Short mmCIF file of C-alpha atoms in Angstrom, two decimals:
data_model
loop_
_atom_site.label_atom_id
_atom_site.label_comp_id
_atom_site.label_asym_id
_atom_site.label_seq_id
_atom_site.Cartn_x
_atom_site.Cartn_y
_atom_site.Cartn_z
CA UNK A 1 48.97 -42.56 -1.38
CA UNK A 2 51.24 -40.84 -3.85
CA UNK A 3 48.56 -38.47 -5.11
CA UNK A 4 47.90 -37.26 -1.55
CA UNK A 5 51.63 -36.73 -0.91
CA UNK A 6 51.93 -34.81 -4.18
CA UNK A 7 48.95 -32.57 -3.48
CA UNK A 8 50.17 -31.91 0.06
CA UNK A 9 53.56 -30.86 -1.30
CA UNK A 10 52.03 -28.60 -3.93
CA UNK A 11 49.79 -27.02 -1.29
CA UNK A 12 52.86 -26.29 0.84
CA UNK A 13 54.33 -24.48 -2.18
CA UNK A 14 51.21 -22.30 -2.41
CA UNK A 15 50.24 -23.87 -5.73
CA UNK A 16 47.04 -22.75 -7.44
CA UNK A 17 45.51 -22.45 -10.90
CA UNK A 18 46.81 -18.89 -11.30
CA UNK A 19 50.43 -20.04 -11.51
CA UNK A 20 51.84 -21.68 -14.61
CA UNK A 21 54.24 -24.59 -14.34
CA UNK A 22 56.88 -26.06 -16.63
CA UNK A 23 57.46 -29.77 -16.02
CA UNK A 24 60.81 -31.31 -16.94
CA UNK A 25 59.87 -34.54 -18.70
CA UNK A 26 62.38 -37.09 -19.99
CA UNK A 27 59.71 -39.71 -20.63
CA UNK A 28 61.00 -41.87 -17.77
CA UNK A 29 58.76 -43.29 -15.06
CA UNK A 30 59.41 -40.49 -12.55
CA UNK A 31 58.56 -37.59 -14.85
CA UNK A 32 55.61 -39.39 -16.47
CA UNK A 33 54.09 -40.05 -13.06
CA UNK A 34 54.61 -36.39 -12.12
CA UNK A 35 52.97 -35.32 -15.38
CA UNK A 36 49.99 -37.58 -14.65
CA UNK A 37 49.69 -36.19 -11.12
CA UNK A 38 49.71 -32.64 -12.44
CA UNK A 39 47.14 -33.52 -15.08
CA UNK A 40 44.81 -35.12 -12.53
CA UNK A 41 45.19 -32.12 -10.23
CA UNK A 42 44.02 -29.78 -13.03
CA UNK A 43 46.96 -27.43 -12.52
CA UNK A 44 48.14 -25.55 -15.65
CA UNK A 45 51.46 -26.92 -16.89
CA UNK A 46 53.64 -27.40 -19.95
CA UNK A 47 56.06 -30.22 -20.74
CA UNK A 48 59.76 -29.52 -21.26
CA UNK A 49 61.81 -32.18 -23.03
CA UNK A 50 65.46 -32.23 -24.10
CA UNK A 51 66.58 -34.60 -26.85
CA UNK A 52 70.34 -34.99 -26.37
CA UNK A 53 70.73 -37.19 -29.41
CA UNK A 54 73.12 -39.46 -27.54
CA UNK A 55 71.09 -42.66 -27.80
CA UNK A 56 69.36 -44.38 -30.68
CA UNK A 57 66.10 -44.15 -28.74
CA UNK A 58 66.33 -40.38 -28.21
CA UNK A 59 63.99 -39.46 -31.09
CA UNK A 60 61.52 -42.14 -29.98
CA UNK A 61 61.56 -40.71 -26.44
CA UNK A 62 60.83 -37.25 -27.84
CA UNK A 63 57.96 -38.57 -29.95
CA UNK A 64 56.54 -40.40 -26.92
CA UNK A 65 56.48 -37.23 -24.80
CA UNK A 66 54.98 -35.24 -27.68
CA UNK A 67 52.17 -37.77 -28.20
CA UNK A 68 51.35 -37.77 -24.49
CA UNK A 69 51.08 -33.98 -24.48
CA UNK A 70 49.09 -33.73 -27.70
CA UNK A 71 46.61 -36.38 -26.56
CA UNK A 72 45.82 -34.20 -23.52
CA UNK A 73 46.13 -30.83 -25.27
CA UNK A 74 49.15 -29.94 -23.13
CA UNK A 75 51.62 -27.36 -24.46
CA UNK A 76 55.13 -28.74 -24.86
CA UNK A 77 58.60 -27.40 -25.62
CA UNK A 78 61.26 -29.56 -27.24
CA UNK A 79 65.00 -28.84 -27.33
CA UNK A 80 67.19 -30.93 -29.62
CA UNK A 81 70.91 -30.72 -28.89
CA UNK A 82 73.04 -30.56 -32.02
CA UNK A 83 76.22 -32.63 -32.22
CA UNK A 84 78.52 -29.60 -32.40
CA UNK A 85 77.14 -28.20 -29.13
CA UNK A 86 78.89 -30.89 -27.11
CA UNK A 87 82.32 -29.57 -28.11
CA UNK A 88 82.01 -26.69 -25.65
CA UNK A 89 81.85 -29.22 -22.79
CA UNK A 90 84.60 -31.65 -23.81
CA UNK A 91 86.41 -31.39 -20.48
CA UNK A 92 83.30 -31.30 -18.30
CA UNK A 93 81.83 -34.71 -18.99
CA UNK A 94 78.55 -35.72 -20.60
CA UNK A 95 76.37 -35.57 -17.49
CA UNK A 96 77.61 -32.11 -16.50
CA UNK A 97 77.11 -30.88 -20.06
CA UNK A 98 73.61 -32.34 -20.28
CA UNK A 99 72.59 -30.72 -17.00
CA UNK A 100 73.98 -27.34 -18.10
CA UNK A 101 72.13 -27.50 -21.42
CA UNK A 102 68.91 -28.69 -19.76
CA UNK A 103 68.75 -25.98 -17.12
CA UNK A 104 69.72 -23.26 -19.59
CA UNK A 105 66.74 -24.37 -21.70
CA UNK A 106 64.40 -24.24 -18.71
CA UNK A 107 65.62 -20.82 -17.61
CA UNK A 108 65.35 -19.43 -21.13
CA UNK A 109 61.68 -20.44 -21.30
CA UNK A 110 60.95 -19.05 -17.86
CA UNK A 111 62.58 -15.73 -18.70
CA UNK A 112 60.44 -15.64 -21.84
CA UNK A 113 57.38 -15.75 -19.59
CA UNK A 114 56.21 -19.27 -20.47
CA UNK A 115 55.71 -20.27 -16.83
CA UNK A 116 56.31 -19.22 -13.22
CA UNK A 117 57.82 -22.38 -11.72
CA UNK A 118 59.71 -25.43 -12.96
CA UNK A 119 58.82 -28.88 -11.63
CA UNK A 120 61.26 -31.76 -11.54
CA UNK A 121 60.48 -35.36 -10.55
CA UNK A 122 63.33 -35.89 -8.08
CA UNK A 123 62.52 -38.32 -5.26
CA UNK A 124 64.22 -39.40 -2.03
CA UNK A 125 66.50 -41.91 -3.76
CA UNK A 126 67.78 -39.09 -5.99
CA UNK A 127 68.45 -37.14 -2.81
CA UNK A 128 70.49 -39.97 -1.30
CA UNK A 129 72.37 -40.48 -4.58
CA UNK A 130 73.25 -36.80 -4.72
CA UNK A 131 74.47 -36.84 -1.11
CA UNK A 132 76.61 -39.93 -1.65
CA UNK A 133 78.08 -38.52 -4.84
CA UNK A 134 79.01 -35.32 -3.02
CA UNK A 135 80.77 -37.33 -0.30
CA UNK A 136 82.57 -39.49 -2.87
CA UNK A 137 83.84 -36.41 -4.70
CA UNK A 138 84.96 -34.76 -1.49
CA UNK A 139 82.70 -31.74 -1.96
CA UNK A 140 81.91 -29.25 0.79
CA UNK A 141 79.26 -30.33 3.28
CA UNK A 142 76.85 -27.70 1.94
CA UNK A 143 76.62 -29.80 -1.26
CA UNK A 144 74.68 -32.35 0.79
CA UNK A 145 71.73 -29.95 0.80
CA UNK A 146 71.74 -29.34 -2.95
CA UNK A 147 68.36 -30.94 -3.65
CA UNK A 148 65.58 -29.04 -1.92
CA UNK A 149 61.81 -29.35 -2.24
CA UNK A 150 61.61 -25.66 -3.14
CA UNK A 151 64.53 -23.55 -4.24
CA UNK A 152 64.04 -20.31 -6.13
CA UNK A 153 61.64 -21.17 -8.97
CA UNK A 154 62.33 -24.93 -8.86
CA UNK A 155 59.80 -27.22 -7.18
CA UNK A 156 60.28 -30.91 -6.36
CA UNK A 157 56.92 -32.17 -5.06
CA UNK A 158 57.97 -35.85 -5.03
CA UNK A 159 61.15 -35.39 -3.01
CA UNK A 160 59.63 -37.21 -0.01
CA UNK A 161 58.44 -40.13 -2.14
CA UNK A 162 60.55 -43.21 -2.77
CA UNK A 163 61.12 -44.73 -6.18
CA UNK A 164 59.20 -47.90 -5.30
CA UNK A 165 55.99 -45.96 -4.58
CA UNK A 166 56.37 -44.05 -7.86
CA UNK A 167 56.82 -47.24 -9.87
CA UNK A 168 53.93 -48.90 -8.04
CA UNK A 169 51.68 -45.94 -8.87
CA UNK A 170 52.72 -46.17 -12.52
CA UNK A 171 51.91 -49.88 -12.69
CA UNK A 172 48.63 -49.59 -10.80
CA UNK A 173 47.43 -46.63 -12.87
CA UNK A 174 48.76 -48.16 -16.12
CA UNK A 175 50.99 -45.17 -16.88
CA UNK A 176 53.34 -45.71 -19.79
CA UNK A 177 56.96 -44.56 -19.73
CA UNK A 178 60.26 -44.95 -21.54
CA UNK A 179 63.28 -46.83 -20.21
CA UNK A 180 66.72 -45.27 -20.57
CA UNK A 181 69.13 -48.17 -21.10
CA UNK A 182 72.10 -45.99 -20.07
CA UNK A 183 70.77 -45.99 -16.48
CA UNK A 184 71.54 -49.69 -16.12
CA UNK A 185 75.26 -49.42 -16.92
CA UNK A 186 78.17 -48.52 -14.66
CA UNK A 187 79.89 -45.87 -16.77
CA UNK A 188 78.65 -42.98 -14.61
CA UNK A 189 79.24 -42.41 -10.90
CA UNK A 190 75.50 -41.92 -10.37
CA UNK A 191 74.79 -45.39 -11.74
CA UNK A 192 77.44 -47.01 -9.58
CA UNK A 193 75.98 -45.32 -6.51
CA UNK A 194 72.47 -46.37 -7.57
CA UNK A 195 73.25 -50.01 -8.24
CA UNK A 196 75.97 -50.72 -5.68
CA UNK A 197 75.53 -48.41 -2.67
CA UNK A 198 71.77 -47.80 -2.54
CA UNK A 199 70.91 -51.54 -2.21
CA UNK A 200 73.31 -51.71 0.75
CA UNK A 201 71.52 -48.83 2.48
CA UNK A 202 68.13 -50.43 1.90
CA UNK A 203 69.31 -53.76 3.26
CA UNK A 204 70.94 -52.30 6.38
CA UNK A 205 68.12 -49.89 7.24
CA UNK A 206 64.56 -50.56 6.04
CA UNK A 207 63.68 -47.00 7.14
CA UNK A 208 66.50 -45.47 5.13
CA UNK A 209 64.30 -42.95 3.32
CA UNK A 210 63.01 -41.43 6.56
CA UNK A 211 66.59 -41.29 7.89
CA UNK A 212 67.85 -39.54 4.74
CA UNK A 213 65.04 -36.97 4.80
CA UNK A 214 65.64 -36.26 8.49
CA UNK A 215 69.38 -35.85 8.00
CA UNK A 216 68.81 -33.61 4.97
CA UNK A 217 66.43 -31.38 6.94
CA UNK A 218 68.94 -31.09 9.78
CA UNK A 219 71.78 -30.21 7.42
CA UNK A 220 69.62 -27.65 5.64
CA UNK A 221 68.71 -26.06 9.00
CA UNK A 222 72.40 -25.81 9.93
CA UNK A 223 73.20 -24.32 6.53
CA UNK A 224 70.47 -21.70 6.89
CA UNK A 225 71.61 -20.81 10.40
CA UNK A 226 75.23 -20.42 9.33
CA UNK A 227 74.18 -18.30 6.34
CA UNK A 228 72.11 -16.06 8.60
CA UNK A 229 74.95 -15.69 11.09
CA UNK A 230 77.42 -14.89 8.34
CA UNK A 231 75.19 -12.18 6.87
CA UNK A 232 74.78 -10.38 10.20
#
C-alpha cells in the first residue's frame, strides 16, 4: 500500500513531529498525493507552489493549491514568476529556467528558517526519465544517480513508488488534482522520453521499476566508492 511505503520511507529518513517540512506542490497528481500522505501522517509541513505564468491555467492551479491548504489550515508559500524574469534565462531553455527559479525559491525559504527539509513527489518513472535524458544528452555517468531518496535537505519518499500506484491511490481516495496540458505534448525532451521510450520499457520488462531501482542503487554505490577513494 502506498501509505505504508511512504511511512517506511519517512521513517528511514528519521522523520518525526519535531522536524518541519516544505512540500513542493504543483497541484498535479503526484504532489497532491504526497500532500495527502503527509496530512494523514500528522507530520508538520507547508506547501510550496510556483506560478510560472506560462499557461492560461497557472492562476487556477495556484488557487487550487491555496484552497487545499486553507481548508486544512496548512501554511503555504506562493511564488509568482514575473514575465521579465525569464529574460535572464533566454539561452537556457524554459525547463532549466523553471527548475532554477523553483529551487532558488525553496532554498530561500529554508534559509529563512521556514522548514528543515524539502519534500518532492518524484517517483520511479521520474528516475527512469532522468536517467534516459542523461544518456540522450551524453552526460557523465554520475548524472544517472542525480535523483536520490535523500540528498542534503531534499527528501523523495515516493521514489520507490510507480506512477500507476500513485494514480490508483488518488482515484481510490478521491483526491483531486490539476492536469498540466503541457505534459501531453512533445515539445520537451522529458515528454518525448515519457511518451515514447517509457512505454517500450514497460512492454519489454514488466518488472522495469525494480530493475531501474536496482541499477540506480548499484550506480550510486559505485559513485560513493569512487568519491571515497578519490578523497583519500
